[in-house]
Tab-separated table of C-alpha atoms in Angstrom:
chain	number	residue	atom	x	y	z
A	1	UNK	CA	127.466	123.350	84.103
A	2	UNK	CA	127.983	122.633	80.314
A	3	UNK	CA	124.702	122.516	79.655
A	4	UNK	CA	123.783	125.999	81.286
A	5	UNK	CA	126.347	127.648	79.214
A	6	UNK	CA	125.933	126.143	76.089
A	7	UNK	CA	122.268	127.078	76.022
A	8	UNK	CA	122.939	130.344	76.968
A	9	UNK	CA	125.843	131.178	74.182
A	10	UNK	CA	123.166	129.327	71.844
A	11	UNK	CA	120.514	131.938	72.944
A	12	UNK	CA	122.529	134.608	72.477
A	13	UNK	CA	123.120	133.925	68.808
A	14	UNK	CA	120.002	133.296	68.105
A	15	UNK	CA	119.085	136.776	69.895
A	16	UNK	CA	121.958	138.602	67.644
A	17	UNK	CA	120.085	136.555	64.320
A	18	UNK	CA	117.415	138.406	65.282
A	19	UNK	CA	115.454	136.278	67.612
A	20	UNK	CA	112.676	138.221	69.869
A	21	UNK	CA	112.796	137.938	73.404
A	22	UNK	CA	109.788	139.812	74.574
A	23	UNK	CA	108.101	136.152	75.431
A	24	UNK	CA	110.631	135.692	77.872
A	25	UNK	CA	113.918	133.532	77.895
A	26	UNK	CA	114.305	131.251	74.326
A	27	UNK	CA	113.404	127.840	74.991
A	28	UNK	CA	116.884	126.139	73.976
A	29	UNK	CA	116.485	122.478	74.121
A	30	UNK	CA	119.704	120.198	74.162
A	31	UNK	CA	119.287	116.354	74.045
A	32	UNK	CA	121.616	113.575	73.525
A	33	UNK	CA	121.885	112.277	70.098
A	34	UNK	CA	120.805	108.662	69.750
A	35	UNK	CA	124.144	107.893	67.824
A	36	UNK	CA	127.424	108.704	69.837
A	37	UNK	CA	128.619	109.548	65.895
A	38	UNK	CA	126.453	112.337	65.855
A	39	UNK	CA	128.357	114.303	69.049
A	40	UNK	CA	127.732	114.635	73.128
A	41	UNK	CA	124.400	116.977	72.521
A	42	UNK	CA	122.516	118.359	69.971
A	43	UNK	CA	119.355	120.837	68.963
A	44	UNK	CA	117.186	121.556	67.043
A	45	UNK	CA	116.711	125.463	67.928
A	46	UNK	CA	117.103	126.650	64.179
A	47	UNK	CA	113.916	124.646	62.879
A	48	UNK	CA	112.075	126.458	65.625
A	49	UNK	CA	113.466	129.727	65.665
A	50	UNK	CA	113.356	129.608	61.283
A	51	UNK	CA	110.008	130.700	61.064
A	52	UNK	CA	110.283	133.946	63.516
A	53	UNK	CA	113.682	134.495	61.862
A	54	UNK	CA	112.023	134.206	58.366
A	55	UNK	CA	115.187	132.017	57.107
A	56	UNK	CA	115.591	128.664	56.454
A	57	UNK	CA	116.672	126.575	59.123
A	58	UNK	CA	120.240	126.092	57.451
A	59	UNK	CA	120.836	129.441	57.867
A	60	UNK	CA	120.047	129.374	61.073
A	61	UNK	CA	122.089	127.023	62.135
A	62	UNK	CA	124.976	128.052	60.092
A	63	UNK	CA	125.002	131.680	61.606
A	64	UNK	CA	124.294	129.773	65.702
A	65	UNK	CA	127.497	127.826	64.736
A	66	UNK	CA	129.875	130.608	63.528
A	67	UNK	CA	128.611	132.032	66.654
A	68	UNK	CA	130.021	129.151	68.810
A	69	UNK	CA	132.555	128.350	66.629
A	70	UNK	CA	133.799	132.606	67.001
A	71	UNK	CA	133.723	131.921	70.883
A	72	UNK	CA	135.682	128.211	70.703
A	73	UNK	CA	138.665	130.238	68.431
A	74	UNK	CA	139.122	132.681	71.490
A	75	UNK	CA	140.586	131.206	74.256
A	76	UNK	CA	139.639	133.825	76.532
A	77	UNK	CA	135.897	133.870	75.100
A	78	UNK	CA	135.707	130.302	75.523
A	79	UNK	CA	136.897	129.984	79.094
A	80	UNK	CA	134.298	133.271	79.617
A	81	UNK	CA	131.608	131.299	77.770
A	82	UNK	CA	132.180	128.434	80.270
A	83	UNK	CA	132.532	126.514	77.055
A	84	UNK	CA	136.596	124.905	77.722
A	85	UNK	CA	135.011	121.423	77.590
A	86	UNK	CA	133.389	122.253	73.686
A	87	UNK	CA	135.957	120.425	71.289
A	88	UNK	CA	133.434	121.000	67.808
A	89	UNK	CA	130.436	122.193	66.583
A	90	UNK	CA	128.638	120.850	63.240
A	91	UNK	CA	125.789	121.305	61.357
A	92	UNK	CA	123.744	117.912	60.045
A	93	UNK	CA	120.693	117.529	58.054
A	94	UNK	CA	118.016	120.318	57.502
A	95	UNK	CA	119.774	122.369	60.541
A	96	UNK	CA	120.076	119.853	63.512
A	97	UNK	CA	123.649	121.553	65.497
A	98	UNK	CA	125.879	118.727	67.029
A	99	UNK	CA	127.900	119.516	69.685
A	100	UNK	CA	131.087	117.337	70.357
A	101	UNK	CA	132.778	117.216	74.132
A	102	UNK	CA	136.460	117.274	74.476
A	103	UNK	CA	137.764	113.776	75.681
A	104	UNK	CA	139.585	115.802	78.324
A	105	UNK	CA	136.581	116.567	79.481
A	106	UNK	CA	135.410	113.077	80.252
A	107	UNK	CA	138.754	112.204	82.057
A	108	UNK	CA	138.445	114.742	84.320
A	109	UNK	CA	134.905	114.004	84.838
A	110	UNK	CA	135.688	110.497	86.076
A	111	UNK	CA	138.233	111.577	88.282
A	112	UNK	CA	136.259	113.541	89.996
A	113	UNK	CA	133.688	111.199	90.032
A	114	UNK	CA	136.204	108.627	91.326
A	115	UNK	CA	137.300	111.418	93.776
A	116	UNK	CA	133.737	112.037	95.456
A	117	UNK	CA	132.751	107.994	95.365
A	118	UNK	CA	129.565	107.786	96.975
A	119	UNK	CA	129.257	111.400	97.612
A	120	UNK	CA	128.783	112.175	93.588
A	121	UNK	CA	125.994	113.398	92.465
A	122	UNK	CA	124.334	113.774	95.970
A	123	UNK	CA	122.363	117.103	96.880
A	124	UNK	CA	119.267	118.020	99.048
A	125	UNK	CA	116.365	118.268	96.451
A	126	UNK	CA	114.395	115.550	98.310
A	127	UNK	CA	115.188	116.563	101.723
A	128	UNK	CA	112.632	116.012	104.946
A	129	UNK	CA	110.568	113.701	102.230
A	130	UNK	CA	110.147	109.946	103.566
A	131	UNK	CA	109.902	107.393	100.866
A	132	UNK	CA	109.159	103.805	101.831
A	133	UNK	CA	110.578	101.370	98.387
A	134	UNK	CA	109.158	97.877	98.366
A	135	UNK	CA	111.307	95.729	96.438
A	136	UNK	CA	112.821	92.124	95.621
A	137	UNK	CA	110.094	90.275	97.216
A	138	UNK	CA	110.898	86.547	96.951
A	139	UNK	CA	108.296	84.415	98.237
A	140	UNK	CA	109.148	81.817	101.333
A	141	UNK	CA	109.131	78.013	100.368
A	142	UNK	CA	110.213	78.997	96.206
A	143	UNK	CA	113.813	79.684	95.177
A	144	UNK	CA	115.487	82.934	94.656
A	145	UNK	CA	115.838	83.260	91.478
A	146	UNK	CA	117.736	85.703	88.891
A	147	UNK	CA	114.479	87.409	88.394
A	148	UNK	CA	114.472	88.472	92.155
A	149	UNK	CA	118.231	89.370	91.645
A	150	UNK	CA	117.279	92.020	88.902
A	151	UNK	CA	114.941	93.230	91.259
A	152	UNK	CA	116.638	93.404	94.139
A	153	UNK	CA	119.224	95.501	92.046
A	154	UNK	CA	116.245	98.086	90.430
A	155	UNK	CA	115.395	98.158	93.784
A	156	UNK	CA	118.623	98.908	95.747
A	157	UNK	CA	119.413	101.033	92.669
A	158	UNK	CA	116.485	103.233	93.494
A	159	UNK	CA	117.030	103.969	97.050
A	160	UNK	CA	120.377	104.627	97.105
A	161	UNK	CA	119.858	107.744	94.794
A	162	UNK	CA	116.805	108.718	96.540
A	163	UNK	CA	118.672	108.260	99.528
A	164	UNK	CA	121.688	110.535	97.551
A	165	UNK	CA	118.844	113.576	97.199
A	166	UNK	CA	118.413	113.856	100.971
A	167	UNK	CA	115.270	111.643	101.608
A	168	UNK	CA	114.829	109.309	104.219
A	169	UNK	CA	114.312	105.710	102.805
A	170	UNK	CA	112.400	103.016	104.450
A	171	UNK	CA	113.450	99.697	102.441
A	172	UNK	CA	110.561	97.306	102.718
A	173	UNK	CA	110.279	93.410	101.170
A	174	UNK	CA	106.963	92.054	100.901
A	175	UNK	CA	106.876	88.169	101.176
A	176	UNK	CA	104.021	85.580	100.000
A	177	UNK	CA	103.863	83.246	102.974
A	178	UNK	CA	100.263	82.563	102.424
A	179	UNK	CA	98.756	80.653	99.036
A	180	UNK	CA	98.381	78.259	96.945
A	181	UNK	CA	102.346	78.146	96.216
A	182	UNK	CA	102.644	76.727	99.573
A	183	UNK	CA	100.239	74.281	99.501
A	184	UNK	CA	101.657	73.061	96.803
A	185	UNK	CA	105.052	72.531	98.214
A	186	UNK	CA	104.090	71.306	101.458
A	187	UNK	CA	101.855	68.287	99.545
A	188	UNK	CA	105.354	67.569	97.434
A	189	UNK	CA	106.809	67.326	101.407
A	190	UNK	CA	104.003	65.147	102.347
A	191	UNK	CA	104.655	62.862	99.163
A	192	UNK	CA	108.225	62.490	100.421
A	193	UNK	CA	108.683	62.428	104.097
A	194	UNK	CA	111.025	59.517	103.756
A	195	UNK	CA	113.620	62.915	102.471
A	196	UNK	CA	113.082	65.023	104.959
A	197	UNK	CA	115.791	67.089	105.891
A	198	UNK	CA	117.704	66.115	109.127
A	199	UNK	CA	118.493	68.438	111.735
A	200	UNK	CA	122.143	68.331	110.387
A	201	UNK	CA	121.699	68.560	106.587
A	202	UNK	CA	123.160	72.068	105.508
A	203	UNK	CA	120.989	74.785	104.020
A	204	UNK	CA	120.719	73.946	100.859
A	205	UNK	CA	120.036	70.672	101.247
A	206	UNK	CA	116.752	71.848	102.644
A	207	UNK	CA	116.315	74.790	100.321
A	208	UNK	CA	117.138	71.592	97.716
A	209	UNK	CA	114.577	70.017	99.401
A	210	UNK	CA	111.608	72.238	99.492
A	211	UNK	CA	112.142	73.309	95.629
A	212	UNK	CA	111.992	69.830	94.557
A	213	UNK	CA	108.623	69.319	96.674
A	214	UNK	CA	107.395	72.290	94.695
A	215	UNK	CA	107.980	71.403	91.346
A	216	UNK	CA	106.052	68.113	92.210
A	217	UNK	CA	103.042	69.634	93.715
A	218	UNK	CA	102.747	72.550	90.771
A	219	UNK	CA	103.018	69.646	88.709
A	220	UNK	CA	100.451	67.345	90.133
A	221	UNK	CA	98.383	70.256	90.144
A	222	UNK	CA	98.272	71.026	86.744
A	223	UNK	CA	97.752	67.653	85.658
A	224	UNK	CA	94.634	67.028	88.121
A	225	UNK	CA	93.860	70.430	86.587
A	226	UNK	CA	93.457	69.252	82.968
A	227	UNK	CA	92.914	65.713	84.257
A	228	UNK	CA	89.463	65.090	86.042
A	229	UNK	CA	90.542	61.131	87.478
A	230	UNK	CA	92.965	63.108	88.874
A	231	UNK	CA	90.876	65.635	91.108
A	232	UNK	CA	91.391	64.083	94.110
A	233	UNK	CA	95.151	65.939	94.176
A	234	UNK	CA	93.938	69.518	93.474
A	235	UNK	CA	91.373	69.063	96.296
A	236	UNK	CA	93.948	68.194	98.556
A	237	UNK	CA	95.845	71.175	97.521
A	238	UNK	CA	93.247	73.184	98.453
A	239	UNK	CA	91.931	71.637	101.567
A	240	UNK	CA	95.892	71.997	102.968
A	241	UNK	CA	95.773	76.014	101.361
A	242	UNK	CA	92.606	76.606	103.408
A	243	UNK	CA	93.895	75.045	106.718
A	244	UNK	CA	97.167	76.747	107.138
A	245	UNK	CA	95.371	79.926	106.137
A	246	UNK	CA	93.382	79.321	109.107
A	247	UNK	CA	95.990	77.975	110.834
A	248	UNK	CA	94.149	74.637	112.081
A	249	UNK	CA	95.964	71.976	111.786
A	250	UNK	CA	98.917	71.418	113.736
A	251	UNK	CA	101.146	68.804	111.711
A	252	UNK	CA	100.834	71.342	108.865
A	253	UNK	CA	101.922	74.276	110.734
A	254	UNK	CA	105.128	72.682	111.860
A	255	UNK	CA	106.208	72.173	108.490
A	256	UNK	CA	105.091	75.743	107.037
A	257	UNK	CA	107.236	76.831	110.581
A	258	UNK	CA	109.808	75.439	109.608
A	259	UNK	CA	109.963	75.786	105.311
A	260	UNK	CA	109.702	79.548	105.873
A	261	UNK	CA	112.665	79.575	109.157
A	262	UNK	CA	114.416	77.892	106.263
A	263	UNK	CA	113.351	80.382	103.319
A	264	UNK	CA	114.339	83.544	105.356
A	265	UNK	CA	117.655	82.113	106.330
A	266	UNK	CA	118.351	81.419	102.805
A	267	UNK	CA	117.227	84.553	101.822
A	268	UNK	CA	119.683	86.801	104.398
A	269	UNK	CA	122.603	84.637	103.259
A	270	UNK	CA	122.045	86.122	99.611
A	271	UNK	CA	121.260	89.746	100.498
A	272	UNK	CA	124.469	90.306	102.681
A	273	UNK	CA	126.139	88.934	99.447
A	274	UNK	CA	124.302	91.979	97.730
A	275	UNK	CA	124.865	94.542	100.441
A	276	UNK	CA	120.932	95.062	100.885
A	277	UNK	CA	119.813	95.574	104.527
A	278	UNK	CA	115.912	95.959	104.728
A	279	UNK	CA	114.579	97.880	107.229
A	280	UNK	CA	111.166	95.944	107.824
A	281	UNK	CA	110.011	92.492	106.169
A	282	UNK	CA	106.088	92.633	105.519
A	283	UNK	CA	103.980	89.329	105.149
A	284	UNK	CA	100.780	88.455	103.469
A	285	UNK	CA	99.839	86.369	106.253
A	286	UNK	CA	100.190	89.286	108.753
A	287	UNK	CA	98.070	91.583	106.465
A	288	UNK	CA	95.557	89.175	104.637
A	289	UNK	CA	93.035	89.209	107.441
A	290	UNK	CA	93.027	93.457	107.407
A	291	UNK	CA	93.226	93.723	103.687
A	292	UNK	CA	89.908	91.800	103.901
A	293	UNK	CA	87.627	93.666	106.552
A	294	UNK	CA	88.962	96.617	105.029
A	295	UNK	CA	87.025	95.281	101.402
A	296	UNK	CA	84.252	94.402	102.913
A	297	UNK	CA	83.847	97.896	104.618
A	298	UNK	CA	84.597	99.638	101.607
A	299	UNK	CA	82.141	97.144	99.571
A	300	UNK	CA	78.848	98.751	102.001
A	301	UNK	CA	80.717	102.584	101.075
A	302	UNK	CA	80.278	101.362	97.312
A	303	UNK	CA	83.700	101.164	96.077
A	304	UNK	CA	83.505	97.443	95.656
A	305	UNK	CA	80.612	95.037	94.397
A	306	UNK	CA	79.884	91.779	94.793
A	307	UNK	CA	79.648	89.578	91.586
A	308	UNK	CA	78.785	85.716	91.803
A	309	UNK	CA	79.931	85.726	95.477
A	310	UNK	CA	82.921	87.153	95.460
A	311	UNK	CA	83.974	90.808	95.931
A	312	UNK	CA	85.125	92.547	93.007
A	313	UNK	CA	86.186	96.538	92.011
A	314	UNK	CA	84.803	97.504	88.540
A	315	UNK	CA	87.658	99.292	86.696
A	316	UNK	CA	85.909	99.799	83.443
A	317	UNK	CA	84.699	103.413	84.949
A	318	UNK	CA	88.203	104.446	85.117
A	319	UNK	CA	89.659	102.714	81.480
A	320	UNK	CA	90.864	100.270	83.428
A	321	UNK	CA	89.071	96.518	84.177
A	322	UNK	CA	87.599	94.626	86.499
A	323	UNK	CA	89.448	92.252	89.530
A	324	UNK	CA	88.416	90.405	92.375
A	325	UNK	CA	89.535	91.586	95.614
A	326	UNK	CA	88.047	88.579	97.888
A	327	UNK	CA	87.452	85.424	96.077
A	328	UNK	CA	84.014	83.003	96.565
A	329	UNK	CA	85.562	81.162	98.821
A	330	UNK	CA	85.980	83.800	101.686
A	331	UNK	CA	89.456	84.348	100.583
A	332	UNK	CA	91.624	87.197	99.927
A	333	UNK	CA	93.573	87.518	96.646
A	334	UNK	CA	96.568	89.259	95.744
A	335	UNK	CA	94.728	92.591	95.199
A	336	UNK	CA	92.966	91.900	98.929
A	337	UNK	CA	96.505	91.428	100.425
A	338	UNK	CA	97.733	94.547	98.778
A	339	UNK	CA	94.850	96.633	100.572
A	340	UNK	CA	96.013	95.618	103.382
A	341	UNK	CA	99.581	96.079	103.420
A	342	UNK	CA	99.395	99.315	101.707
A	343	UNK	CA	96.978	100.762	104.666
A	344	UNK	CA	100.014	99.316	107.141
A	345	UNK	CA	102.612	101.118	105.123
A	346	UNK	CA	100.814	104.387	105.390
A	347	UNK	CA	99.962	103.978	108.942
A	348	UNK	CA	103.043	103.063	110.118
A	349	UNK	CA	105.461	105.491	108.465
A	350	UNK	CA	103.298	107.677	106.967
A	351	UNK	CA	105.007	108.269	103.661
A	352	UNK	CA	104.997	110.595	100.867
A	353	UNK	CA	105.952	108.582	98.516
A	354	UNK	CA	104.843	104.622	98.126
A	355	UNK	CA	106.967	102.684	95.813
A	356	UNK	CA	106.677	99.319	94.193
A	357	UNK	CA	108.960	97.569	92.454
A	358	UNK	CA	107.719	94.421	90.499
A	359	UNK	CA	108.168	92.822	86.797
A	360	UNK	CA	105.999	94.588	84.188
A	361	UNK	CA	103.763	92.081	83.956
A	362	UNK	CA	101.810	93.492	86.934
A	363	UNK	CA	101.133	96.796	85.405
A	364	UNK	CA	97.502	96.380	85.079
A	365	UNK	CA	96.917	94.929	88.386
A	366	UNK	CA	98.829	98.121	89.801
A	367	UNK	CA	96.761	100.191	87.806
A	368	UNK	CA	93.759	99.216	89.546
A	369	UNK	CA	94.872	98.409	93.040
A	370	UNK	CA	96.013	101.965	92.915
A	371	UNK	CA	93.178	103.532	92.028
A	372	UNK	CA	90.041	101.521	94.402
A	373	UNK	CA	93.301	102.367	97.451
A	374	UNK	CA	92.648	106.090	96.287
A	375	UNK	CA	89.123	105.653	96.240
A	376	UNK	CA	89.112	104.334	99.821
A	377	UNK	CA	91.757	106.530	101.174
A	378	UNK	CA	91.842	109.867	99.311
A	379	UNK	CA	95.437	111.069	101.389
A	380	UNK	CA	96.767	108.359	99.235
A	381	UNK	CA	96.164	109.308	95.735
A	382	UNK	CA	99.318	110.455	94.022
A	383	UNK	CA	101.760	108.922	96.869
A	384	UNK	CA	101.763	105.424	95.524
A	385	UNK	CA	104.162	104.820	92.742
A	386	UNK	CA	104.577	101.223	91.125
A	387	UNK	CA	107.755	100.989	88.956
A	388	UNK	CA	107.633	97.868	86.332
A	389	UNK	CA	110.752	96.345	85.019
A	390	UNK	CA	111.061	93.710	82.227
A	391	UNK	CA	110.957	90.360	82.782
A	392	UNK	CA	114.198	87.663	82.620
A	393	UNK	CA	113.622	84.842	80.319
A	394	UNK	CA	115.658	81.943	79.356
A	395	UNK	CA	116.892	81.873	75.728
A	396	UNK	CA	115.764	78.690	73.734
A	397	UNK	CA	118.047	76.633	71.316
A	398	UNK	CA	117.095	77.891	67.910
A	399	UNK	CA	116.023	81.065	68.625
A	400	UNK	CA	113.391	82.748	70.953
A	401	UNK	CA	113.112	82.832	74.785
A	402	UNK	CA	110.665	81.302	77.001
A	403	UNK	CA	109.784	82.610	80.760
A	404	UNK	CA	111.231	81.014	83.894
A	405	UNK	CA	109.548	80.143	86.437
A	406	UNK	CA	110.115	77.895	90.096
A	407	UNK	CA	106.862	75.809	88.765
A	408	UNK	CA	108.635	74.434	86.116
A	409	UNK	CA	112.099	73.684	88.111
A	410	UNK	CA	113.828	75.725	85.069
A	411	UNK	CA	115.051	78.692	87.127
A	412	UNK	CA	118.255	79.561	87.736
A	413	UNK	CA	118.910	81.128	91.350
A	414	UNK	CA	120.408	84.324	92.077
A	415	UNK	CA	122.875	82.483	94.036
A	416	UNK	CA	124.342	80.599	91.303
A	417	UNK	CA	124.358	83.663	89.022
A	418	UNK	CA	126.312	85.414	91.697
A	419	UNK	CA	129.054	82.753	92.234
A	420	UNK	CA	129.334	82.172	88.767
A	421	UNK	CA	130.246	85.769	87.991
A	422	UNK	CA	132.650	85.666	91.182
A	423	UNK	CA	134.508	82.545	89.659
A	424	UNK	CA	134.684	84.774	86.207
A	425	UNK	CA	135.987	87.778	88.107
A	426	UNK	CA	138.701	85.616	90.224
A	427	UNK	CA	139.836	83.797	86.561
A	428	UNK	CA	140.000	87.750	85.283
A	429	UNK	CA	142.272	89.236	88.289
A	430	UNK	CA	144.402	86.245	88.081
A	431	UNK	CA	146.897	87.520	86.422
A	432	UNK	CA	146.643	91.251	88.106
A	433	UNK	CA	149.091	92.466	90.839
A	434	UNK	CA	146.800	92.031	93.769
A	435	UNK	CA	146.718	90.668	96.529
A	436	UNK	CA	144.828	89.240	100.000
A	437	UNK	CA	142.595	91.965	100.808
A	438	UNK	CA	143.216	94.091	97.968
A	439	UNK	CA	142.178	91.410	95.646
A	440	UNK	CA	139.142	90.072	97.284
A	441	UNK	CA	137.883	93.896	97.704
A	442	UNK	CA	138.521	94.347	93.696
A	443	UNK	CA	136.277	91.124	93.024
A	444	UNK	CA	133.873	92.228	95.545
């Protein structure tokens, strides 16, 4: 490879400047300059090596050029050197070298990447390791929005080049079918049931449906919220969050049936559009229940306390702060849930490697979900890996950006996004020389 060669001729003159090498190899360090102006690599070996070579680090890089530069004037040197793709070498500032790539070089590069397709870049580094990725994670009764797009992409992103170094990869999708979201949108259904969907309205009509029942419910809550005339509503919420977590009530349970059959139908149609297959679909209703016992066994070990009736881990121990695992009511919160599915994961495949994708605004409560699991289950500790990305916002007339959010009725879906950027593509290939399958593959 380039790089092995170039560090080695680099070496070399540094060793004929008079460099020692009784230490062992010279640590040559190449990085990619953070202007494209500045060339494909550069180093800064002659401000470390000036010192030892008692010369200023000019001179150091002056002589480590003409070194290079002797090889590059030699075409029989250079093809020895391995160094055919090296088009210049210059010197910049106190002694930084830049090193500037032949254009041929990058055409043939993308031919051959073109030539391997979805071989390139695969090898075996990561073989007989099993890595379970947990990724997109839209929640049943909200919409799919462009945030769960960008994750769906990190996500698919991620396994296929783990997948590309020889490990086996589980794809997982965690879903919130239990909560407080719910209960919100199944009161907005109850407010309406006039607009129920009939058994022959079309997908998103009920989709349609459902989001517009949410919006009303998150917004009735809020208001009883800051309201207190109104706190009739948020009780209601509640009462209807507690019964379908304990499933009793049978009216409610054939409408949270049939939301999430609706949700997960939705959902498939958009993740064939992406080319995602998962391999298992994980739900906090199926997991709550363990996530809890497993708490409140781990609260009589010690690793959790209890703090005005609910069950809490103190972070503060570990730089990190404090979060409640199981709430007052009896209930299990998102950190309770995670116990749970996290044991499930390990149990049932038993991983190396646990990873998370999610927006970066659950950092922290990674952080210390991560480390009361590793507490409680010591074979975990260093196998769970939770990868943050940033989060979509909308941009707001006049400047600035504010967050999006299902709540608020202002996202956009991931559908929409996707069939506006088909409609672009189409109006781009119009004019190109395609056509039936050939086209349709080229917007695909």
């Amino acid at each position: 490879m380039i790089q092995d060669a170039l560090k080695k001729t680099i070496a070399e003159a540094l060793v004929a400047a008079g460099a020692s090498q009784q230490n062992g190899a010279l640590k040559i360090v190449l990085e990619h300059p953070a202007e494209i102006i500045h060339g494909d690599y550069s180093t800064s070996v002659a401000l470390a090596y000036a010192k030892e070579l008692k010369m200023a680090p000019r001179a150091v890089a002056e002589k480590v050029a003409a070194h290079l530069n002797a090889i590059l004037a030699d075409k029989k040197q250079k093809k020895a050197a391995g160094l055919e793709s090296v088009e210049t070498i210059e010197i910049a500032g106190p002694g930084f070298i830049n090193i500037r790539l032949s254009r041929s070089f990058f055409a043939d590069e993308v031919l051959h990447i073109i030539k391997k397709g979805g071989k390139f870049g695969a090898n075996q580094s990561l073989k007989g390791k099993k890595i379970v990725i947990d990724y997109t994670n839209p929640n049943p009764f909200k919409v799919f929005h462009i945030g769960h797009l960008m994750a769906n992409a990190i996500g698919e992103a991620l396994s296929r080049i783990i997948e590309a170094q020889g490990a086996h990869v589980t794809r997982l999708n965690y879903q919130g079918d239990v909560g407080l979201h719910i209960a919100k949108t199944i009161w907005g259904m109850l407010q309406n049931e006039a607009a129920f969907p009939k058994e022959d309205a079309t997908l998103e009509d009920m989709i349609n449906y459902m989001s517009a029942a949410y919006v009303a419910g998150s917004a009735a809550f809020d208001e009883a919220e800051k309201d207190p005339s109104k706190k009739a509503v948020k009780d209601e919420i509640v009462v209807i969050n507690k019964m379908l977590f304990e499933k009793s009530n049978p009216k409610l349970m054939k409408i949270y049936d049939w939301g999430k059959k609706v949700s997960l139908l939705k959902f498939e149609t958009i993740y064939q559009k992406l080319g995602t297959k998962f391999d298992h679909y994980f739900f906090e209703s199926e997991v709550a229940e363990d996530g809890m016992l497993i708490v409140k066994d781990f609260l009589k070990r010690g690793v959790f306390s209890e703090s005005e009736g609910a069950i809490v881990f103190k972070g503060e121990p570990y730089g990190l702060h404090t979060r409640v695992f199981i709430t007052s009511a009896g209930l299990p919160t998102y950190e309770g849930k995670e116990v749970g599915v996290t044991r499930v994961k390990f149990d049932r495949f038993n991983p190396d490697l646990s990873i998370v994708v999610t927006g970066n605004e659950q950092n922290d409560y990674f952080k210390v979900v991560t480390k009361a699991l590793s507490l409680m289950f010591p074979y975990m500790e260093g196998k769970m890996k939770h990868i943050g990305h940033g989060m979509m916002r909308l941009a707001v007339e006049g400047g600035g950006s504010k967050k999006i959010g299902s709540r608020k009725g202002n996202a956009i879906t991931g559908e929409s996004l996707i069939d506006d950027v088909s409609v672009m593509v189409r109006e781009k290939m119009s004019d190109r020389n395609l056509e039936g399958a050939e086209k349709e593959q080229a917007i695909i």
